[in-house]
Amino acid sequence: MSALADNGAREEIIITLFDLFRRGGYDAVSIADISEATGLGKSSLYYHFPGGKPDMAEAVADFARGYMREKMFAPLGAQGPLARKIAVMMKTVATMYEGGGAPCLIASMMISPTASPKAVKTVKAIIADWIDALAGALRADGLSSAAAKRRATAAVIAIQGALVVARAAGEKQIFSAALKAAEKDLIDQRRE
Amino acid sequence: MSALADNGAREEIIITLFDLFRRGGYDAVSIADISEATGLGKSSLYYHFPGGKPDMAEAVADFARGYMREKMFAPLGAQGPLARKIAVMMKTVATMYEGGGAPCLIASMMISPTASPKAVKTVKAIIADWIDALAGALRADGLSSAAAKRRATAAVIAIQGALVVARAAGEKQIFSAALKAAEKDLIDQRRE
DNA sequence: GTCTATACTAGGATAGAC
DNA sequence: GTCTATCCTAGTATAGAC
């Protein structure tokens, strides 16, 4: 079952919340905004998320982590040639960030002081998971543990940085070019 | 006269605002928060910024742009060896972002939907200015226009990405290591 | 320039009907 | 599960004294 297409109504709401929170930041999104975006009344939202906005933030953070596990970390940990796994990752990255036009939930949640600490902790952990999963794939391809970690960290840095720079410049090709360059560096045959 | 140490009381406030906005995001910071951080009453704040929070955002954005011009872009455009100019830039970057512990105002303001468009436009422009100033220094060192732009963009991407990743991981050394790597790439003697 | 006091709106959350 | 109506706090902003 896909993390993106669950039958529960709650899952539907969470996907909307995901988009609202990453684009506007947790604090700027009001219950009224969420009500309008989901088409549900305020009370209905509190039915699904009794804890209110903090509850919603945690649900979105968990959803994001599950999505990443399914779409990126699991494929990276599977059998197969490195180049293929990296290509899958980059495709998921491009889709998730809409080619460089959509903000990252992690970055948005990190600067939200009123967001629940649990939610912030969860989204931050995604970055560490990402680097670990990527480093694992590189080790499986023969890189040393240190080199794998260094290269994996550099790749995630390049992706996150390119997203900021591309959105600041309003030029999506900055993002796609950076993804290409990062992919090249990851499958580089040189062994440091 | 330094952009950081101006005599006006307004300038003092702006520096406080700069820190509040980049850490909490524009939307999450209330007038009450600002009042507490500056020690000024609400009415005093409206005396200095008649337009309220949007006015403050624009002042902070202009301040940030001026600071970057003075501390980074001007040195990059001056005479001297490339390695020296890059070192100055990296030192300013490390100071500004507190070694990887403080968020970037640009990234924070970009995801604030209620911030004045003018303020957002100004902070976004800083990224383009930065890349241009850096590319100029690289061209002055003999790089082709295309290679200079590519390398400058990659450096700013690395810095912004490292800030996100380091803050997510809570490990400042990720940031400092990324700065070192970016510096090395910038002064690399290879000509592509 | 800064203060106290106040007006008004918007935001988060709940009660209770259906 | 969803709605309407309501409560209360926090938020932005202003008036007017000093």
Short mmCIF file of C-alpha atoms (C1' of nucleotides) in Angstrom, two decimals:
data_model
loop_
_atom_site.label_atom_id
_atom_site.label_comp_id
_atom_site.label_asym_id
_atom_site.label_seq_id
_atom_site.Cartn_x
_atom_site.Cartn_y
_atom_site.Cartn_z
CA MET A 1 0.00 0.00 0.00
CA SER A 2 1.40 3.35 -0.99
CA ALA A 3 1.97 6.02 1.60
CA LEU A 4 0.51 8.51 -0.83
CA ALA A 5 -2.74 6.68 -1.59
CA ASP A 6 -4.31 5.45 1.60
CA ASN A 7 -8.03 4.94 1.91
CA GLY A 8 -8.52 6.83 5.16
CA ALA A 9 -9.82 10.36 4.99
CA ARG A 10 -7.16 11.26 7.49
CA GLU A 11 -4.45 10.40 4.96
CA GLU A 12 -6.06 12.70 2.42
CA ILE A 13 -5.99 15.56 4.90
CA ILE A 14 -2.36 14.88 5.80
CA ILE A 15 -1.27 15.26 2.20
CA THR A 16 -2.97 18.65 2.06
CA LEU A 17 -1.35 19.59 5.35
CA PHE A 18 2.02 18.50 4.03
CA ASP A 19 1.73 20.94 1.17
CA LEU A 20 0.38 23.77 3.29
CA PHE A 21 3.08 23.41 5.94
CA ARG A 22 6.02 23.18 3.60
CA ARG A 23 4.91 26.14 1.49
CA GLY A 24 3.76 28.48 4.23
CA GLY A 25 5.59 27.22 7.26
CA TYR A 26 3.78 25.71 10.21
CA ASP A 27 3.08 28.97 12.03
CA ALA A 28 1.66 30.91 9.11
CA VAL A 29 -0.94 28.26 8.31
CA SER A 30 -4.15 28.81 10.26
CA ILE A 31 -6.91 26.35 11.04
CA ALA A 32 -9.08 28.49 8.79
CA ASP A 33 -6.57 28.00 5.95
CA ILE A 34 -6.61 24.26 6.54
CA SER A 35 -10.38 24.25 6.68
CA GLU A 36 -10.55 25.97 3.33
CA ALA A 37 -7.89 23.79 1.69
CA THR A 38 -9.46 20.54 2.84
CA GLY A 39 -13.08 21.61 2.51
CA LEU A 40 -13.70 20.47 6.07
CA GLY A 41 -15.09 22.53 8.92
CA LYS A 42 -12.87 23.35 11.86
CA SER A 43 -14.62 20.87 14.13
CA SER A 44 -14.12 18.09 11.61
CA LEU A 45 -10.41 18.79 11.65
CA TYR A 46 -10.36 18.51 15.43
CA TYR A 47 -12.20 15.21 15.11
CA HIS A 48 -9.31 13.81 13.05
CA PHE A 49 -6.60 15.60 15.02
CA PRO A 50 -7.81 15.99 18.63
CA GLY A 51 -4.52 17.62 19.58
CA GLY A 52 -5.01 20.47 17.12
CA LYS A 53 -2.20 21.90 15.04
CA PRO A 54 0.64 20.20 16.96
CA ASP A 55 -1.13 16.90 16.31
CA MET A 56 -1.32 17.76 12.62
CA ALA A 57 2.37 18.65 12.51
CA GLU A 58 3.31 15.30 14.00
CA ALA A 59 1.08 13.45 11.58
CA VAL A 60 2.66 15.28 8.65
CA ALA A 61 6.17 14.63 9.95
CA ASP A 62 5.43 10.91 10.33
CA PHE A 63 3.89 10.83 6.89
CA ALA A 64 6.94 12.48 5.36
CA ARG A 65 9.26 10.04 7.06
CA GLY A 66 7.20 7.07 5.87
CA TYR A 67 7.11 8.45 2.36
CA MET A 68 10.88 8.86 2.27
CA ARG A 69 11.40 5.36 3.65
CA GLU A 70 9.20 3.84 1.01
CA LYS A 71 10.24 5.89 -2.00
CA MET A 72 13.92 6.46 -1.32
CA PHE A 73 15.51 4.59 1.55
CA ALA A 74 14.06 1.17 0.72
CA PRO A 75 15.14 1.34 -2.95
CA LEU A 76 18.61 2.51 -1.88
CA GLY A 77 18.91 -0.50 0.41
CA ALA A 78 17.72 -3.00 -2.18
CA GLN A 79 19.85 -5.11 -4.52
CA GLY A 80 20.98 -3.73 -7.85
CA PRO A 81 23.55 -1.52 -9.54
CA LEU A 82 24.38 1.77 -7.82
CA ALA A 83 23.65 3.90 -10.86
CA ARG A 84 20.13 2.55 -11.04
CA LYS A 85 19.44 3.20 -7.36
CA ILE A 86 20.79 6.73 -7.56
CA ALA A 87 18.66 7.40 -10.62
CA VAL A 88 15.55 6.28 -8.74
CA MET A 89 16.46 8.54 -5.83
CA MET A 90 17.00 11.56 -8.05
CA LYS A 91 13.70 11.00 -9.81
CA THR A 92 11.89 10.86 -6.49
CA VAL A 93 13.69 14.03 -5.39
CA ALA A 94 12.67 15.86 -8.54
CA THR A 95 9.04 14.79 -8.14
CA MET A 96 8.87 15.57 -4.44
CA TYR A 97 10.29 19.08 -4.83
CA GLU A 98 8.41 19.69 -8.06
CA GLY A 99 11.54 20.19 -10.05
CA GLY A 100 12.83 22.83 -7.66
CA GLY A 101 9.67 24.85 -7.25
CA ALA A 102 8.36 23.48 -3.95
CA PRO A 103 9.99 24.05 -0.56
CA CYS A 104 11.24 21.22 1.63
CA LEU A 105 9.02 20.33 4.60
CA ILE A 106 12.09 19.68 6.72
CA ALA A 107 13.52 23.14 6.15
CA SER A 108 10.11 24.73 6.74
CA MET A 109 9.43 22.85 9.95
CA MET A 110 12.90 23.46 11.33
CA ILE A 111 12.35 27.20 11.57
CA SER A 112 8.90 26.90 13.18
CA PRO A 113 9.37 27.72 16.86
CA THR A 114 5.82 26.86 17.87
CA ALA A 115 5.77 23.46 16.17
CA SER A 116 5.78 20.46 18.46
CA PRO A 117 9.33 19.37 19.34
CA LYS A 118 8.37 15.82 18.45
CA ALA A 119 7.42 16.85 14.91
CA VAL A 120 10.63 18.83 14.50
CA LYS A 121 12.67 15.91 15.78
CA THR A 122 11.01 13.59 13.28
CA VAL A 123 11.65 15.79 10.25
CA LYS A 124 15.24 16.41 11.29
CA ALA A 125 15.77 12.67 11.59
CA ILE A 126 14.82 12.29 7.93
CA ILE A 127 18.04 14.04 6.93
CA ALA A 128 20.15 11.63 8.99
CA ASP A 129 18.19 8.66 7.61
CA TRP A 130 18.72 9.93 4.10
CA ILE A 131 22.46 10.25 4.47
CA ASP A 132 22.63 6.81 6.10
CA ALA A 133 20.61 5.13 3.36
CA LEU A 134 22.68 6.77 0.65
CA ALA A 135 25.97 5.93 2.36
CA GLY A 136 24.80 2.32 2.67
CA ALA A 137 24.26 2.10 -1.07
CA LEU A 138 27.71 3.57 -1.70
CA ARG A 139 29.35 1.11 0.68
CA ALA A 140 27.56 -1.73 -1.07
CA ASP A 141 29.19 -0.46 -4.25
CA GLY A 142 32.64 -0.74 -2.70
CA LEU A 143 33.31 2.62 -1.12
CA SER A 144 34.92 2.81 2.30
CA SER A 145 32.68 3.74 5.17
CA ALA A 146 34.27 7.18 5.51
CA ALA A 147 34.19 7.96 1.81
CA ALA A 148 30.59 6.77 1.54
CA LYS A 149 29.48 9.01 4.37
CA ARG A 150 31.36 11.98 2.96
CA ARG A 151 29.89 11.53 -0.50
CA ALA A 152 26.37 10.91 0.78
CA THR A 153 26.49 14.02 2.95
CA ALA A 154 27.74 16.10 0.03
CA ALA A 155 24.87 14.87 -2.15
CA VAL A 156 22.15 15.73 0.37
CA ILE A 157 23.81 19.10 0.94
CA ALA A 158 23.82 19.76 -2.80
CA ILE A 159 20.14 18.86 -3.12
CA GLN A 160 19.02 20.97 -0.18
CA GLY A 161 21.20 23.90 -1.19
CA ALA A 162 20.10 23.77 -4.79
CA LEU A 163 16.50 23.92 -3.67
CA VAL A 164 17.14 27.12 -1.72
CA VAL A 165 19.17 28.74 -4.48
CA ALA A 166 16.80 27.70 -7.27
CA ARG A 167 13.77 29.02 -5.42
CA ALA A 168 15.55 32.26 -4.57
CA ALA A 169 16.53 32.77 -8.19
CA GLY A 170 13.21 31.49 -9.50
CA GLU A 171 15.10 29.24 -11.89
CA LYS A 172 14.19 25.57 -11.78
CA GLN A 173 17.06 24.62 -14.06
CA ILE A 174 19.47 25.47 -11.26
CA PHE A 175 17.86 22.63 -9.35
CA SER A 176 17.81 20.13 -12.20
CA ALA A 177 21.42 20.95 -13.10
CA ALA A 178 22.47 20.44 -9.49
CA LEU A 179 20.69 17.08 -9.37
CA LYS A 180 22.56 15.99 -12.49
CA ALA A 181 25.89 17.09 -11.03
CA ALA A 182 25.17 15.37 -7.72
CA GLU A 183 24.21 12.17 -9.51
CA LYS A 184 27.46 12.26 -11.46
CA ASP A 185 29.50 12.72 -8.28
CA LEU A 186 27.70 9.84 -6.59
CA ILE A 187 28.37 7.28 -9.31
CA ASP A 188 31.90 8.55 -9.97
CA GLN A 189 34.22 5.58 -10.27
CA ARG A 190 37.14 7.26 -8.49
CA ARG A 191 37.86 5.75 -5.10
CA GLU A 192 39.12 8.27 -2.56
CA MET B 1 30.78 53.24 8.95
CA SER B 2 29.89 49.65 9.54
CA ALA B 3 26.46 48.35 8.73
CA LEU B 4 26.49 46.53 12.04
CA ALA B 5 27.35 49.49 14.25
CA ASP B 6 25.27 52.47 13.26
CA ASN B 7 24.41 55.20 15.71
CA GLY B 8 20.67 55.29 15.10
CA ALA B 9 18.40 53.46 17.50
CA ARG B 10 16.56 52.14 14.49
CA GLU B 11 19.67 50.26 13.39
CA GLU B 12 19.89 48.61 16.80
CA ILE B 13 16.33 47.41 16.51
CA ILE B 14 16.88 46.11 13.00
CA ILE B 15 19.72 43.88 14.16
CA THR B 16 17.44 42.39 16.81
CA LEU B 17 14.72 41.95 14.19
CA PHE B 18 17.20 40.27 11.87
CA ASP B 19 17.89 37.63 14.46
CA LEU B 20 14.27 37.15 15.46
CA PHE B 21 13.08 36.78 11.87
CA ARG B 22 15.73 34.37 10.73
CA ARG B 23 15.34 32.12 13.77
CA GLY B 24 11.59 32.13 14.09
CA GLY B 25 10.44 33.05 10.63
CA TYR B 26 8.60 36.27 9.93
CA ASP B 27 5.12 35.00 10.71
CA ALA B 28 5.87 33.39 14.05
CA VAL B 29 7.42 36.53 15.51
CA SER B 30 4.82 38.75 17.17
CA ILE B 31 5.03 42.44 18.00
CA ALA B 32 4.99 41.35 21.64
CA ASP B 33 8.07 39.18 20.99
CA ILE B 34 9.80 42.11 19.34
CA SER B 35 8.81 44.39 22.18
CA GLU B 36 10.35 42.00 24.68
CA ALA B 37 13.54 41.43 22.66
CA THR B 38 14.17 45.13 22.08
CA GLY B 39 12.92 46.36 25.44
CA LEU B 40 10.71 48.86 23.66
CA GLY B 41 6.95 49.24 23.99
CA LYS B 42 4.72 48.39 21.07
CA SER B 43 4.00 52.04 20.34
CA SER B 44 7.70 52.84 20.21
CA LEU B 45 8.13 50.14 17.59
CA TYR B 46 5.37 51.68 15.51
CA TYR B 47 7.12 55.01 15.88
CA HIS B 48 10.23 53.58 14.20
CA PHE B 49 8.32 51.42 11.75
CA PRO B 50 5.00 53.14 10.96
CA GLY B 51 4.10 50.38 8.51
CA GLY B 52 4.22 47.72 11.22
CA LYS B 53 5.67 44.28 10.64
CA PRO B 54 5.87 44.56 6.83
CA ASP B 55 7.88 47.73 7.34
CA MET B 56 10.19 45.88 9.71
CA ALA B 57 10.63 43.04 7.24
CA GLU B 58 11.67 45.45 4.52
CA ALA B 59 14.12 47.21 6.82
CA VAL B 60 15.68 43.89 7.79
CA ALA B 61 15.90 42.78 4.18
CA ASP B 62 17.62 46.04 3.20
CA PHE B 63 19.95 45.74 6.15
CA ALA B 64 20.90 42.19 5.19
CA ARG B 65 21.58 43.22 1.63
CA GLY B 66 23.75 46.12 2.78
CA TYR B 67 25.63 43.90 5.18
CA MET B 68 26.37 41.37 2.47
CA ARG B 69 27.49 44.08 0.08
CA GLU B 70 29.89 45.50 2.59
CA LYS B 71 31.24 42.33 4.12
CA MET B 72 31.28 40.00 1.14
CA PHE B 73 30.56 41.46 -2.27
CA ALA B 74 32.87 44.47 -1.97
CA PRO B 75 35.85 42.37 -0.80
CA LEU B 76 35.18 39.88 -3.60
CA GLY B 77 35.28 42.69 -6.14
CA ALA B 78 38.46 44.27 -4.77
CA GLN B 79 42.01 43.68 -5.96
CA GLY B 80 44.05 40.81 -4.58
CA PRO B 81 44.66 37.09 -4.88
CA LEU B 82 41.61 34.85 -5.24
CA ALA B 83 42.53 32.63 -2.30
CA ARG B 84 42.58 35.62 0.02
CA LYS B 85 39.20 36.91 -1.13
CA ILE B 86 37.61 33.48 -0.80
CA ALA B 87 39.05 33.13 2.70
CA VAL B 88 37.50 36.46 3.70
CA MET B 89 34.15 35.34 2.31
CA MET B 90 34.24 32.04 4.15
CA LYS B 91 35.12 33.74 7.40
CA THR B 92 32.18 36.12 7.01
CA VAL B 93 29.91 33.18 6.19
CA ALA B 94 31.03 31.31 9.30
CA THR B 95 30.45 34.37 11.48
CA MET B 96 27.10 35.23 9.95
CA TYR B 97 25.67 31.74 10.35
CA GLU B 98 27.36 31.22 13.70
CA GLY B 99 29.37 28.29 12.53
CA GLY B 100 26.28 26.49 11.24
CA GLY B 101 23.98 27.06 14.19
CA ALA B 102 21.94 30.02 12.97
CA PRO B 103 19.40 29.89 10.16
CA CYS B 104 19.67 31.98 7.01
CA LEU B 105 17.36 35.01 6.85
CA ILE B 106 16.85 34.47 3.15
CA ALA B 107 15.62 30.91 3.61
CA SER B 108 13.39 31.98 6.51
CA MET B 109 11.85 34.91 4.67
CA MET B 110 11.27 32.95 1.49
CA ILE B 111 8.74 30.67 3.14
CA SER B 112 6.84 33.49 4.86
CA PRO B 113 3.65 33.97 2.89
CA THR B 114 2.51 37.04 4.80
CA ALA B 115 5.83 38.90 4.46
CA SER B 116 5.80 41.89 2.16
CA PRO B 117 6.63 40.93 -1.43
CA LYS B 118 9.17 43.73 -1.52
CA ALA B 119 11.07 42.24 1.44
CA VAL B 120 11.00 38.77 -0.09
CA LYS B 121 12.21 40.16 -3.41
CA THR B 122 15.11 41.88 -1.67
CA VAL B 123 16.33 38.82 0.23
CA LYS B 124 16.01 36.63 -2.86
CA ALA B 125 18.13 39.13 -4.77
CA ILE B 126 20.94 38.63 -2.28
CA ILE B 127 21.47 35.10 -3.59
CA ALA B 128 21.82 36.35 -7.16
CA ASP B 129 24.15 39.16 -6.02
CA TRP B 130 26.25 36.65 -4.13
CA ILE B 131 26.68 34.34 -7.10
CA ASP B 132 27.49 37.31 -9.32
CA ALA B 133 30.10 38.72 -6.93
CA LEU B 134 31.73 35.33 -6.52
CA ALA B 135 31.70 34.63 -10.25
CA GLY B 136 33.31 38.02 -10.82
CA ALA B 137 36.19 37.14 -8.53
CA LEU B 138 36.65 33.83 -10.33
CA ARG B 139 36.66 35.51 -13.73
CA ALA B 140 39.25 37.97 -12.47
CA ASP B 141 41.34 34.92 -11.60
CA GLY B 142 41.18 33.66 -15.17
CA LEU B 143 38.14 31.42 -15.30
CA SER B 144 35.80 31.60 -18.25
CA SER B 145 32.46 33.27 -17.68
CA ALA B 146 30.57 29.98 -17.85
CA ALA B 147 32.96 28.11 -15.56
CA ALA B 148 32.98 30.99 -13.07
CA LYS B 149 29.22 31.07 -12.88
CA ARG B 150 29.00 27.30 -12.52
CA ARG B 151 31.58 27.22 -9.75
CA ALA B 152 30.10 30.21 -7.92
CA THR B 153 26.63 28.70 -8.02
CA ALA B 154 27.95 25.40 -6.70
CA ALA B 155 29.65 27.17 -3.80
CA VAL B 156 26.54 29.07 -2.71
CA ILE B 157 24.53 25.87 -3.06
CA ALA B 158 27.03 24.03 -0.86
CA ILE B 159 26.89 26.73 1.81
CA GLN B 160 23.11 26.93 1.90
CA GLY B 161 22.69 23.17 1.80
CA ALA B 162 25.29 22.59 4.49
CA LEU B 163 23.45 25.02 6.74
CA VAL B 164 20.23 23.03 6.39
CA VAL B 165 21.91 19.66 6.86
CA ALA B 166 24.09 20.79 9.77
CA ARG B 167 21.14 22.29 11.59
CA ALA B 168 19.02 19.22 10.96
CA ALA B 169 21.75 16.95 12.30
CA GLY B 170 22.69 19.36 15.06
CA GLU B 171 26.32 19.01 14.04
CA LYS B 172 28.17 22.22 13.35
CA GLN B 173 31.20 20.39 12.01
CA ILE B 174 29.14 19.38 8.99
CA PHE B 175 28.93 23.07 8.20
CA SER B 176 32.58 23.87 8.81
CA ALA B 177 33.69 20.82 6.81
CA ALA B 178 31.45 21.88 3.92
CA LEU B 179 32.90 25.40 4.01
CA LYS B 180 36.42 23.96 3.78
CA ALA B 181 35.45 21.73 0.87
CA ALA B 182 33.73 24.60 -0.93
CA GLU B 183 36.77 26.81 -0.43
CA LYS B 184 39.01 24.14 -1.89
CA ASP B 185 36.77 23.77 -4.95
CA LEU B 186 36.73 27.52 -5.50
CA ILE B 187 40.49 27.99 -5.54
CA ASP B 188 41.10 24.74 -7.43
CA GLN B 189 43.66 25.41 -10.17
CA ARG B 190 42.02 23.10 -12.70
CA ARG B 191 40.45 24.99 -15.59
CA GLU B 192 37.34 23.31 -16.97
"C1'" DG C 1 10.79 58.85 21.66
"C1'" DT C 2 8.63 56.21 24.91
"C1'" DC C 3 4.89 54.98 27.77
"C1'" DT C 4 -0.16 53.09 29.29
"C1'" DA C 5 -4.47 52.01 27.82
"C1'" DT C 6 -7.44 50.42 24.50
"C1'" DA C 7 -9.78 48.99 20.08
"C1'" DC C 8 -10.41 45.48 17.02
"C1'" DT C 9 -9.41 41.28 14.34
"C1'" DA C 10 -7.89 36.77 13.70
"C1'" DG C 11 -6.53 32.48 15.54
"C1'" DG C 12 -7.04 28.14 18.27
"C1'" DA C 13 -10.20 25.38 20.32
"C1'" DT C 14 -14.80 23.45 22.18
"C1'" DA C 15 -20.03 22.38 22.66
"C1'" DG C 16 -23.66 20.33 20.99
"C1'" DA C 17 -26.95 19.42 17.08
"C1'" DC C 18 -27.51 16.40 13.15
"C1'" DG D 1 -18.01 12.48 10.69
"C1'" DT D 2 -19.48 16.87 9.71
"C1'" DC D 3 -21.85 21.05 10.71
"C1'" DT D 4 -23.06 25.90 13.12
"C1'" DA D 5 -22.33 28.67 16.87
"C1'" DT D 6 -19.52 30.25 20.36
"C1'" DC D 7 -15.58 31.17 23.67
"C1'" DC D 8 -11.36 33.03 24.72
"C1'" DT D 9 -6.73 34.31 23.90
"C1'" DA D 10 -3.25 36.42 21.29
"C1'" DG D 11 -2.23 39.37 17.64
"C1'" DT D 12 -1.90 43.93 15.10
"C1'" DA D 13 -2.48 48.46 15.46
"C1'" DT D 14 -3.84 53.20 17.31
"C1'" DA D 15 -4.82 57.17 20.69
"C1'" DG D 16 -3.13 60.21 23.58
"C1'" DA D 17 -0.35 61.40 27.81
"C1'" DC D 18 4.38 62.51 29.17
#
